[in-house]
Amino acid sequence: MGAIIKYLVAGILRYWLIHTDYWQILANRVEIATPLNSWKRLIEGVYLYDQDINPYEGDSFHESPIILIIFHFLFKRAPYILPLLFTAIDLLTASLLHKASKAFVRIFLNCQQKNQSDVADESKDMLLSREQLMETSEYVLSVYLFNPYSILNCVGMTTTVVQNALLAAALCSAANGFGIVACACLAFATHQALYPVLQIVPIAMILAEVNKGCDKCSYIRTLLAFVVSWGFLIYISAYIMDGSYNYVYNTYGFILTIPDLKPNVGLFWYFFTEMFEHFRLLFICAFQINALALYIVPLTLRFKKEPLLLITVLLALSTVFRSYPCIGDVGFYMAFIPLWRHLFSFMQQKFIVACAFIITSALGPTVWHLWIYSGSANANFFFGVTLSFATAQIFLITDLLFAYIKREFTLRNGFSRMVDGKPAKLVLR
């Protein structure tokens, strides 16, 4: 009954905000809408397609052709249901995350049971019970439904709502052992935004764990299913565009080359605005390697036994370092933080991170108004806020990882830490 009330309240809140006079302002906010997910650009793309004009010939539309054809159909047949549709998709995302978290809890309990023999006697009390872990599923649901970032993302009717639903479906399917569905949903999310491709690694690990097939063939099957699904979506998109693959440059190419430097909550726009043009290619490669490839191997090697933590960290890192992030991406990965509630006592930066999120979220719109409307600030002020916002996220990620390492060390070695016969403690440097 409690869950139904949560869904009802969250749904009414989203639907009501979409129909307020402030909706247009919210839908155009730089924190919510980007050149990739903007509702305004989606409308323009649909209009051009309806007029038999290729929307990818200009520089305004960058969504995938599949999303284009779906929304073209909805605009033509039932435009009045779109606010309800976005609300329903966001509630579906919350439900999928809720179910995924329950499956993740079962996986966590199985791993804890397997490794129980390695736990020191004095640390036995730190082992988590099923009841303690099951509570986290309710927190996951509540955090997503009532997180201001998730609510504003839905109210702005951005296509990130669809991307989040696909990612949630992929993770939920993987956690329950449905490999083909997981790969298909992840391929669709990747086809839409590219950066979800990172999740193929933890999803392959989860499928191998759930289906008891921890061998190379299991990972190859998952990778093959993902590649085939992605290739099929690329082919379908080309078919929609009359056999042309020119759309690729205005979708994947747009994400990778960052031609639109409209301010957002990310780090790319300011750097490439200030940079000399002849260094552009070098730094595009450096930034995109950082976002897509740099962390995946070391994190996978270190946390190969914790795919759930790997999912959380990779979602957060891809949000911080992607070319066109929005607060909808932040709200999605923050829903996974309650899964690590047992690490909170080991975290050292909780208060600092919480204050940083609150302050930067309030300062962003304020500084934007001072810069754009009042003329009493400049781009440096807004970038300072976005840089602080990114720093808060990095602090959250590093603190979570270090808390996991400290708990792991304590479980194996007990609470008493001695170095050269003297008490010692672990500190983050």
Tab-separated table of C-alpha atoms in Angstrom:
chain	number	residue	atom	x	y	z
A	1	MET	CA	0.000	0.000	0.000
A	2	GLY	CA	2.841	2.369	0.848
A	3	ALA	CA	4.454	1.837	-2.555
A	4	ILE	CA	1.162	2.597	-4.346
A	5	ILE	CA	0.865	5.889	-2.463
A	6	LYS	CA	4.445	6.786	-3.447
A	7	TYR	CA	3.722	6.108	-7.123
A	8	LEU	CA	0.465	8.055	-6.941
A	9	VAL	CA	1.982	11.111	-5.260
A	10	ALA	CA	5.046	11.121	-7.539
A	11	GLY	CA	2.884	10.711	-10.658
A	12	ILE	CA	0.456	13.492	-9.700
A	13	LEU	CA	3.367	15.810	-8.863
A	14	ARG	CA	5.024	15.249	-12.234
A	15	TYR	CA	1.793	15.532	-14.222
A	16	TRP	CA	0.753	18.703	-12.388
A	17	LEU	CA	4.136	20.404	-12.912
A	18	ILE	CA	4.013	19.633	-16.644
A	19	HIS	CA	0.723	21.564	-16.833
A	20	THR	CA	1.837	24.611	-14.842
A	21	ASP	CA	2.733	27.969	-16.397
A	22	TYR	CA	6.393	27.374	-15.520
A	23	TRP	CA	6.715	24.274	-17.686
A	24	GLN	CA	8.191	26.127	-20.672
A	25	ILE	CA	10.842	27.713	-18.463
A	26	LEU	CA	11.778	24.359	-16.946
A	27	ALA	CA	11.861	22.607	-20.329
A	28	ASN	CA	14.420	25.129	-21.613
A	29	ARG	CA	16.692	25.227	-18.557
A	30	VAL	CA	20.317	24.394	-19.419
A	31	GLU	CA	20.543	22.099	-16.390
A	32	ILE	CA	17.621	20.023	-17.700
A	33	ALA	CA	17.725	20.263	-21.505
A	34	THR	CA	20.794	19.751	-23.688
A	35	PRO	CA	21.210	19.727	-27.483
A	36	LEU	CA	20.776	15.943	-27.311
A	37	ASN	CA	17.624	15.574	-25.221
A	38	SER	CA	15.777	18.887	-25.564
A	39	TRP	CA	11.998	18.747	-26.019
A	40	LYS	CA	12.181	21.862	-28.206
A	41	ARG	CA	14.668	20.224	-30.576
A	42	LEU	CA	12.618	17.040	-30.647
A	43	ILE	CA	9.571	19.019	-31.787
A	44	GLU	CA	11.662	20.701	-34.477
A	45	GLY	CA	13.004	17.368	-35.713
A	46	VAL	CA	9.517	15.884	-35.896
A	47	TYR	CA	8.226	18.934	-37.781
A	48	LEU	CA	11.047	18.761	-40.359
A	49	TYR	CA	10.475	15.035	-40.852
A	50	ASP	CA	6.751	15.652	-41.304
A	51	GLN	CA	7.587	18.182	-44.043
A	52	ASP	CA	9.741	15.584	-45.840
A	53	ILE	CA	12.913	17.452	-44.851
A	54	ASN	CA	15.815	15.424	-43.482
A	55	PRO	CA	16.185	16.701	-39.879
A	56	TYR	CA	19.839	15.582	-39.817
A	57	GLU	CA	20.870	17.961	-42.599
A	58	GLY	CA	20.815	20.880	-40.170
A	59	ASP	CA	22.309	21.259	-36.722
A	60	SER	CA	19.231	21.181	-34.517
A	61	PHE	CA	18.230	17.525	-34.166
A	62	HIS	CA	20.513	14.833	-32.747
A	63	GLU	CA	18.234	12.068	-31.480
A	64	SER	CA	18.207	8.622	-33.064
A	65	PRO	CA	15.886	7.997	-36.055
A	66	ILE	CA	13.970	5.398	-34.021
A	67	ILE	CA	13.076	8.002	-31.378
A	68	LEU	CA	12.212	10.383	-34.226
A	69	ILE	CA	9.752	7.980	-35.855
A	70	ILE	CA	8.143	7.034	-32.519
A	71	PHE	CA	7.485	10.642	-31.534
A	72	HIS	CA	6.412	11.537	-35.064
A	73	PHE	CA	3.701	8.881	-34.757
A	74	LEU	CA	2.683	10.155	-31.293
A	75	PHE	CA	2.542	13.795	-32.425
A	76	LYS	CA	0.348	12.853	-35.386
A	77	ARG	CA	-2.002	10.444	-33.630
A	78	ALA	CA	-2.176	11.320	-29.930
A	79	PRO	CA	-0.269	14.480	-28.910
A	80	TYR	CA	-2.524	14.967	-25.883
A	81	ILE	CA	-1.180	11.836	-24.159
A	82	LEU	CA	2.479	12.950	-24.220
A	83	PRO	CA	2.533	14.491	-20.692
A	84	LEU	CA	0.884	11.347	-19.341
A	85	LEU	CA	3.283	9.180	-21.354
A	86	PHE	CA	6.403	10.860	-19.948
A	87	THR	CA	4.989	10.550	-16.425
A	88	ALA	CA	4.189	6.871	-16.965
A	89	ILE	CA	7.663	6.141	-18.392
A	90	ASP	CA	9.324	7.783	-15.382
A	91	LEU	CA	7.159	5.790	-12.974
A	92	LEU	CA	8.022	2.644	-14.952
A	93	THR	CA	11.711	3.500	-14.517
A	94	ALA	CA	11.190	3.738	-10.759
A	95	SER	CA	9.408	0.366	-10.742
A	96	LEU	CA	12.187	-1.274	-12.755
A	97	LEU	CA	14.841	0.150	-10.424
A	98	HIS	CA	12.838	-1.142	-7.457
A	99	LYS	CA	12.699	-4.649	-8.934
A	100	ALA	CA	16.353	-4.482	-9.974
A	101	SER	CA	17.414	-3.487	-6.462
A	102	LYS	CA	15.563	-6.493	-5.005
A	103	ALA	CA	17.418	-8.776	-7.411
A	104	PHE	CA	20.699	-7.017	-6.587
A	105	VAL	CA	20.045	-7.694	-2.900
A	106	ARG	CA	19.743	-11.430	-3.636
A	107	ILE	CA	23.024	-11.333	-5.573
A	108	PHE	CA	24.702	-9.446	-2.726
A	109	LEU	CA	23.478	-11.956	-0.147
A	110	ASN	CA	24.778	-14.868	-2.242
A	111	CYS	CA	28.199	-13.219	-2.551
A	112	GLN	CA	28.248	-12.509	1.178
A	113	GLN	CA	27.408	-16.139	1.896
A	114	LYS	CA	30.214	-17.373	-0.371
A	115	ASN	CA	32.806	-15.120	1.264
A	116	GLN	CA	31.663	-15.625	4.855
A	117	SER	CA	34.603	-17.905	5.621
A	118	ASP	CA	37.005	-15.015	4.939
A	119	VAL	CA	35.378	-12.744	7.526
A	120	ALA	CA	37.246	-12.212	10.814
A	121	ASP	CA	35.455	-13.383	13.957
A	122	GLU	CA	35.249	-9.901	15.472
A	123	SER	CA	33.686	-8.584	12.248
A	124	LYS	CA	30.851	-11.130	12.031
A	125	ASP	CA	28.410	-8.525	13.377
A	126	MET	CA	29.047	-6.393	10.285
A	127	LEU	CA	27.464	-8.966	7.978
A	128	LEU	CA	24.147	-7.761	6.626
A	129	SER	CA	20.866	-9.589	7.107
A	130	ARG	CA	18.206	-10.044	4.430
A	131	GLU	CA	15.852	-7.696	6.327
A	132	GLN	CA	18.445	-4.904	6.415
A	133	LEU	CA	19.137	-5.219	2.694
A	134	MET	CA	15.490	-5.488	1.669
A	135	GLU	CA	14.856	-2.078	3.225
A	136	THR	CA	17.245	-0.553	0.711
A	137	SER	CA	14.890	-1.419	-2.160
A	138	GLU	CA	12.286	0.905	-0.691
A	139	TYR	CA	14.881	3.643	-0.348
A	140	VAL	CA	15.895	3.175	-3.998
A	141	LEU	CA	12.271	3.627	-5.041
A	142	SER	CA	11.781	6.712	-2.865
A	143	VAL	CA	15.028	8.362	-3.929
A	144	TYR	CA	14.175	8.063	-7.611
A	145	LEU	CA	10.525	9.066	-7.278
A	146	PHE	CA	11.148	12.149	-5.121
A	147	ASN	CA	14.633	13.236	-6.190
A	148	PRO	CA	14.295	16.827	-7.540
A	149	TYR	CA	16.711	15.965	-10.371
A	150	SER	CA	14.510	13.086	-11.565
A	151	ILE	CA	11.312	15.080	-11.166
A	152	LEU	CA	12.605	18.081	-13.145
A	153	ASN	CA	13.994	15.792	-15.838
A	154	CYS	CA	10.519	14.278	-16.319
A	155	VAL	CA	8.757	17.642	-16.110
A	156	GLY	CA	11.084	19.023	-18.808
A	157	MET	CA	9.946	16.091	-21.013
A	158	THR	CA	13.497	15.348	-22.114
A	159	THR	CA	14.360	12.185	-24.010
A	160	THR	CA	16.661	11.303	-21.101
A	161	VAL	CA	13.455	9.940	-19.526
A	162	VAL	CA	13.400	7.262	-22.246
A	163	GLN	CA	17.131	6.583	-21.877
A	164	ASN	CA	16.777	6.103	-18.109
A	165	ALA	CA	13.875	3.689	-18.641
A	166	LEU	CA	15.945	1.634	-21.093
A	167	LEU	CA	18.911	1.517	-18.707
A	168	ALA	CA	16.664	0.507	-15.812
A	169	ALA	CA	15.105	-2.226	-17.985
A	170	ALA	CA	18.573	-3.482	-18.971
A	171	LEU	CA	19.762	-3.663	-15.355
A	172	CYS	CA	16.527	-5.232	-14.112
A	173	SER	CA	16.618	-7.858	-16.884
A	174	ALA	CA	20.278	-8.659	-16.215
A	175	ALA	CA	19.696	-8.994	-12.464
A	176	ASN	CA	16.913	-11.503	-13.171
A	177	GLY	CA	18.918	-13.468	-15.743
A	178	PHE	CA	17.202	-12.312	-18.964
A	179	GLY	CA	20.318	-11.815	-21.047
A	180	ILE	CA	18.773	-11.137	-24.469
A	181	VAL	CA	16.352	-8.531	-23.091
A	182	ALA	CA	19.142	-6.872	-21.096
A	183	CYS	CA	21.418	-6.641	-24.139
A	184	ALA	CA	18.598	-5.346	-26.359
A	185	CYS	CA	17.615	-2.604	-23.882
A	186	LEU	CA	21.234	-1.613	-23.306
A	187	ALA	CA	21.827	-1.509	-27.082
A	188	PHE	CA	18.819	0.814	-27.478
A	189	ALA	CA	20.108	3.097	-24.697
A	190	THR	CA	23.563	3.074	-26.314
A	191	HIS	CA	22.050	3.789	-29.713
A	192	GLN	CA	20.394	6.820	-28.167
A	193	ALA	CA	23.226	8.274	-26.075
A	194	LEU	CA	26.429	6.202	-26.682
A	195	TYR	CA	27.808	6.381	-23.109
A	196	PRO	CA	25.615	3.530	-21.733
A	197	VAL	CA	27.919	1.173	-23.685
A	198	LEU	CA	30.082	1.109	-20.528
A	199	GLN	CA	27.406	-0.898	-18.732
A	200	ILE	CA	27.977	-3.951	-20.927
A	201	VAL	CA	30.856	-5.012	-18.661
A	202	PRO	CA	28.982	-5.149	-15.318
A	203	ILE	CA	25.875	-6.526	-17.069
A	204	ALA	CA	27.974	-9.384	-18.519
A	205	MET	CA	29.372	-10.035	-15.024
A	206	ILE	CA	25.893	-10.055	-13.464
A	207	LEU	CA	24.500	-12.406	-16.125
A	208	ALA	CA	27.421	-14.768	-15.587
A	209	GLU	CA	26.782	-14.716	-11.833
A	210	VAL	CA	23.000	-15.137	-12.060
A	211	ASN	CA	23.081	-17.848	-14.723
A	212	LYS	CA	25.986	-19.685	-13.037
A	213	GLY	CA	28.105	-19.445	-16.157
A	214	CYS	CA	31.270	-17.677	-15.061
A	215	ASP	CA	33.291	-18.666	-18.107
A	216	LYS	CA	34.536	-16.957	-21.242
A	217	CYS	CA	31.651	-18.293	-23.339
A	218	SER	CA	29.104	-16.529	-21.104
A	219	TYR	CA	30.831	-13.171	-21.555
A	220	ILE	CA	31.216	-13.711	-25.303
A	221	ARG	CA	27.510	-14.574	-25.675
A	222	THR	CA	26.519	-11.404	-23.828
A	223	LEU	CA	28.869	-9.247	-25.882
A	224	LEU	CA	27.701	-10.858	-29.113
A	225	ALA	CA	24.018	-10.341	-28.232
A	226	PHE	CA	24.748	-6.682	-27.442
A	227	VAL	CA	26.698	-6.061	-30.667
A	228	VAL	CA	24.055	-7.787	-32.813
A	229	SER	CA	21.267	-5.777	-31.139
A	230	TRP	CA	23.148	-2.514	-31.589
A	231	GLY	CA	23.935	-3.331	-35.215
A	232	PHE	CA	20.283	-4.157	-35.876
A	233	LEU	CA	19.205	-0.791	-34.416
A	234	ILE	CA	21.737	1.017	-36.607
A	235	TYR	CA	20.373	-0.821	-39.656
A	236	ILE	CA	16.748	-0.031	-38.718
A	237	SER	CA	17.687	3.643	-38.272
A	238	ALA	CA	19.292	3.698	-41.725
A	239	TYR	CA	16.170	2.048	-43.156
A	240	ILE	CA	14.016	4.788	-41.611
A	241	MET	CA	16.265	7.389	-43.256
A	242	ASP	CA	15.804	5.761	-46.711
A	243	GLY	CA	18.947	3.666	-46.517
A	244	SER	CA	21.266	6.551	-45.618
A	245	TYR	CA	23.778	6.383	-42.778
A	246	ASN	CA	24.359	10.136	-42.821
A	247	TYR	CA	22.443	10.435	-39.567
A	248	VAL	CA	25.416	8.846	-37.762
A	249	TYR	CA	27.441	12.055	-37.934
A	250	ASN	CA	24.608	14.075	-36.350
A	251	THR	CA	24.088	11.537	-33.575
A	252	TYR	CA	27.269	9.685	-32.556
A	253	GLY	CA	29.462	12.242	-34.319
A	254	PHE	CA	27.731	15.081	-32.472
A	255	ILE	CA	28.320	13.381	-29.113
A	256	LEU	CA	31.994	12.686	-29.859
A	257	THR	CA	33.042	15.957	-31.551
A	258	ILE	CA	31.084	18.418	-29.344
A	259	PRO	CA	30.271	21.055	-31.998
A	260	ASP	CA	27.537	22.728	-29.905
A	261	LEU	CA	29.061	24.581	-26.935
A	262	LYS	CA	25.825	25.672	-25.287
A	263	PRO	CA	26.421	25.766	-21.500
A	264	ASN	CA	25.289	22.781	-19.452
A	265	VAL	CA	26.165	21.102	-16.142
A	266	GLY	CA	29.174	19.361	-17.700
A	267	LEU	CA	32.820	20.304	-18.185
A	268	PHE	CA	33.234	20.241	-21.976
A	269	TRP	CA	31.501	23.463	-23.043
A	270	TYR	CA	33.722	25.957	-21.218
A	271	PHE	CA	36.986	24.187	-21.967
A	272	PHE	CA	36.374	23.982	-25.711
A	273	THR	CA	35.101	27.571	-25.825
A	274	GLU	CA	38.373	28.856	-24.372
A	275	MET	CA	40.732	26.468	-26.174
A	276	PHE	CA	42.770	27.270	-29.309
A	277	GLU	CA	41.164	25.599	-32.335
A	278	HIS	CA	44.310	23.773	-33.513
A	279	PHE	CA	44.388	21.822	-30.223
A	280	ARG	CA	40.744	20.779	-30.547
A	281	LEU	CA	41.213	17.252	-31.936
A	282	LEU	CA	43.860	16.400	-29.345
A	283	PHE	CA	41.663	17.384	-26.424
A	284	ILE	CA	38.521	15.853	-27.885
A	285	CYS	CA	40.363	12.526	-27.968
A	286	ALA	CA	41.683	13.056	-24.434
A	287	PHE	CA	38.262	13.979	-23.015
A	288	GLN	CA	36.404	11.161	-24.762
A	289	ILE	CA	38.996	8.552	-23.767
A	290	ASN	CA	38.523	9.788	-20.200
A	291	ALA	CA	34.752	9.404	-20.511
A	292	LEU	CA	34.588	6.107	-22.421
A	293	ALA	CA	37.714	4.023	-21.834
A	294	LEU	CA	40.035	5.213	-19.084
A	295	TYR	CA	38.302	3.823	-15.986
A	296	ILE	CA	36.603	0.701	-17.272
A	297	VAL	CA	39.619	-1.669	-17.137
A	298	PRO	CA	41.125	-0.715	-13.730
A	299	LEU	CA	37.724	-0.549	-12.024
A	300	THR	CA	36.663	-3.888	-13.514
A	301	LEU	CA	39.888	-5.567	-12.370
A	302	ARG	CA	39.594	-4.140	-8.864
A	303	PHE	CA	35.856	-4.705	-8.365
A	304	LYS	CA	35.319	-7.820	-10.472
A	305	LYS	CA	33.547	-9.438	-7.528
A	306	GLU	CA	31.250	-6.439	-7.044
A	307	PRO	CA	29.427	-5.758	-10.330
A	308	LEU	CA	26.768	-3.787	-8.423
A	309	LEU	CA	29.356	-1.283	-7.232
A	310	LEU	CA	30.836	-1.198	-10.725
A	311	ILE	CA	27.420	-0.283	-12.163
A	312	THR	CA	27.006	2.589	-9.698
A	313	VAL	CA	30.494	3.978	-10.262
A	314	LEU	CA	30.428	3.695	-14.061
A	315	LEU	CA	27.012	5.385	-14.208
A	316	ALA	CA	28.335	8.233	-12.072
A	317	LEU	CA	31.613	8.613	-13.985
A	318	SER	CA	29.885	8.596	-17.379
A	319	THR	CA	27.518	11.290	-16.095
A	320	VAL	CA	30.346	13.526	-14.892
A	321	PHE	CA	32.530	13.180	-17.986
A	322	ARG	CA	30.019	12.871	-20.843
A	323	SER	CA	29.875	15.679	-23.376
A	324	TYR	CA	26.259	16.747	-22.783
A	325	PRO	CA	25.161	15.742	-19.256
A	326	CYS	CA	21.959	16.843	-17.545
A	327	ILE	CA	20.483	16.529	-14.076
A	328	GLY	CA	18.344	13.610	-15.281
A	329	ASP	CA	21.527	11.531	-15.594
A	330	VAL	CA	22.527	12.552	-12.064
A	331	GLY	CA	19.122	11.655	-10.641
A	332	PHE	CA	19.306	8.204	-12.221
A	333	TYR	CA	22.602	7.095	-10.700
A	334	MET	CA	21.766	8.687	-7.334
A	335	ALA	CA	18.919	6.171	-7.024
A	336	PHE	CA	21.600	3.473	-6.618
A	337	ILE	CA	23.310	5.162	-3.666
A	338	PRO	CA	20.899	3.663	-1.044
A	339	LEU	CA	22.093	0.193	-2.104
A	340	TRP	CA	25.338	1.109	-0.346
A	341	ARG	CA	23.735	2.336	2.850
A	342	HIS	CA	25.930	-0.084	4.795
A	343	LEU	CA	28.980	1.900	3.634
A	344	PHE	CA	27.769	5.249	4.970
A	345	SER	CA	29.446	4.742	8.335
A	346	PHE	CA	32.791	4.349	6.536
A	347	MET	CA	32.373	7.453	4.373
A	348	GLN	CA	34.186	10.622	5.432
A	349	GLN	CA	32.789	13.230	3.032
A	350	LYS	CA	29.009	12.754	3.416
A	351	PHE	CA	28.297	16.178	4.884
A	352	ILE	CA	30.600	18.015	2.470
A	353	VAL	CA	29.117	16.251	-0.559
A	354	ALA	CA	25.513	16.857	0.565
A	355	CYS	CA	26.197	20.564	1.146
A	356	ALA	CA	27.966	20.850	-2.217
A	357	PHE	CA	24.999	19.312	-4.055
A	358	ILE	CA	22.512	21.619	-2.327
A	359	ILE	CA	24.594	24.781	-2.770
A	360	THR	CA	25.506	24.197	-6.421
A	361	SER	CA	21.917	23.240	-7.280
A	362	ALA	CA	20.727	26.555	-5.838
A	363	LEU	CA	23.584	28.653	-7.206
A	364	GLY	CA	23.353	27.348	-10.786
A	365	PRO	CA	20.064	29.056	-11.737
A	366	THR	CA	21.066	32.155	-9.734
A	367	VAL	CA	24.383	32.626	-11.509
A	368	TRP	CA	22.785	31.853	-14.885
A	369	HIS	CA	20.295	34.679	-14.309
A	370	LEU	CA	23.092	37.056	-13.285
A	371	TRP	CA	25.067	36.152	-16.412
A	372	ILE	CA	22.395	35.971	-19.112
A	373	TYR	CA	19.673	38.345	-17.910
A	374	SER	CA	21.242	40.826	-15.481
A	375	GLY	CA	24.631	41.067	-17.169
A	376	SER	CA	26.328	41.361	-13.792
A	377	ALA	CA	28.268	38.059	-14.105
A	378	ASN	CA	30.041	36.148	-16.861
A	379	ALA	CA	30.689	32.595	-18.062
A	380	ASN	CA	33.370	32.071	-15.401
A	381	PHE	CA	30.746	32.316	-12.657
A	382	PHE	CA	28.487	29.664	-14.179
A	383	PHE	CA	31.403	27.381	-15.015
A	384	GLY	CA	32.616	27.709	-11.426
A	385	VAL	CA	29.269	26.328	-10.265
A	386	THR	CA	29.275	23.466	-12.786
A	387	LEU	CA	32.882	22.647	-11.850
A	388	SER	CA	31.886	22.529	-8.170
A	389	PHE	CA	28.918	20.316	-9.079
A	390	ALA	CA	31.232	17.906	-10.914
A	391	THR	CA	33.695	17.998	-8.007
A	392	ALA	CA	30.916	17.067	-5.570
A	393	GLN	CA	30.089	14.053	-7.729
A	394	ILE	CA	33.753	13.006	-7.870
A	395	PHE	CA	33.968	13.317	-4.078
A	396	LEU	CA	30.886	11.115	-3.793
A	397	ILE	CA	32.370	8.459	-6.093
A	398	THR	CA	35.808	8.371	-4.437
A	399	ASP	CA	34.327	8.382	-0.946
A	400	LEU	CA	32.044	5.480	-1.853
A	401	LEU	CA	34.920	3.459	-3.326
A	402	PHE	CA	37.193	4.113	-0.385
A	403	ALA	CA	34.393	3.252	2.066
A	404	TYR	CA	33.960	-0.097	0.294
A	405	ILE	CA	37.702	-0.788	0.558
A	406	LYS	CA	37.730	0.119	4.277
A	407	ARG	CA	34.756	-2.138	4.997
A	408	GLU	CA	36.334	-4.963	3.002
A	409	PHE	CA	39.582	-4.560	4.962
A	410	THR	CA	37.697	-4.500	8.279
A	411	LEU	CA	35.727	-7.639	7.408
A	412	ARG	CA	38.897	-9.558	6.620
A	413	ASN	CA	41.144	-8.218	9.382
A	414	GLY	CA	38.849	-7.145	12.182
A	415	PHE	CA	38.552	-3.782	13.890
A	416	SER	CA	41.950	-3.698	15.594
A	417	ARG	CA	44.567	-2.271	13.226
A	418	MET	CA	48.156	-2.362	14.406
A	419	VAL	CA	51.296	-1.206	12.617
A	420	ASP	CA	54.605	-1.898	14.379
A	421	GLY	CA	52.680	-2.650	17.549
A	422	LYS	CA	50.849	0.741	17.495
A	423	PRO	CA	47.209	1.536	16.703
A	424	ALA	CA	46.702	2.684	13.104
A	425	LYS	CA	43.849	3.859	10.915
A	426	LEU	CA	43.038	4.081	7.222
A	427	VAL	CA	42.855	7.599	5.791
A	428	LEU	CA	42.094	8.938	2.311
A	429	ARG	CA	44.964	10.952	0.798
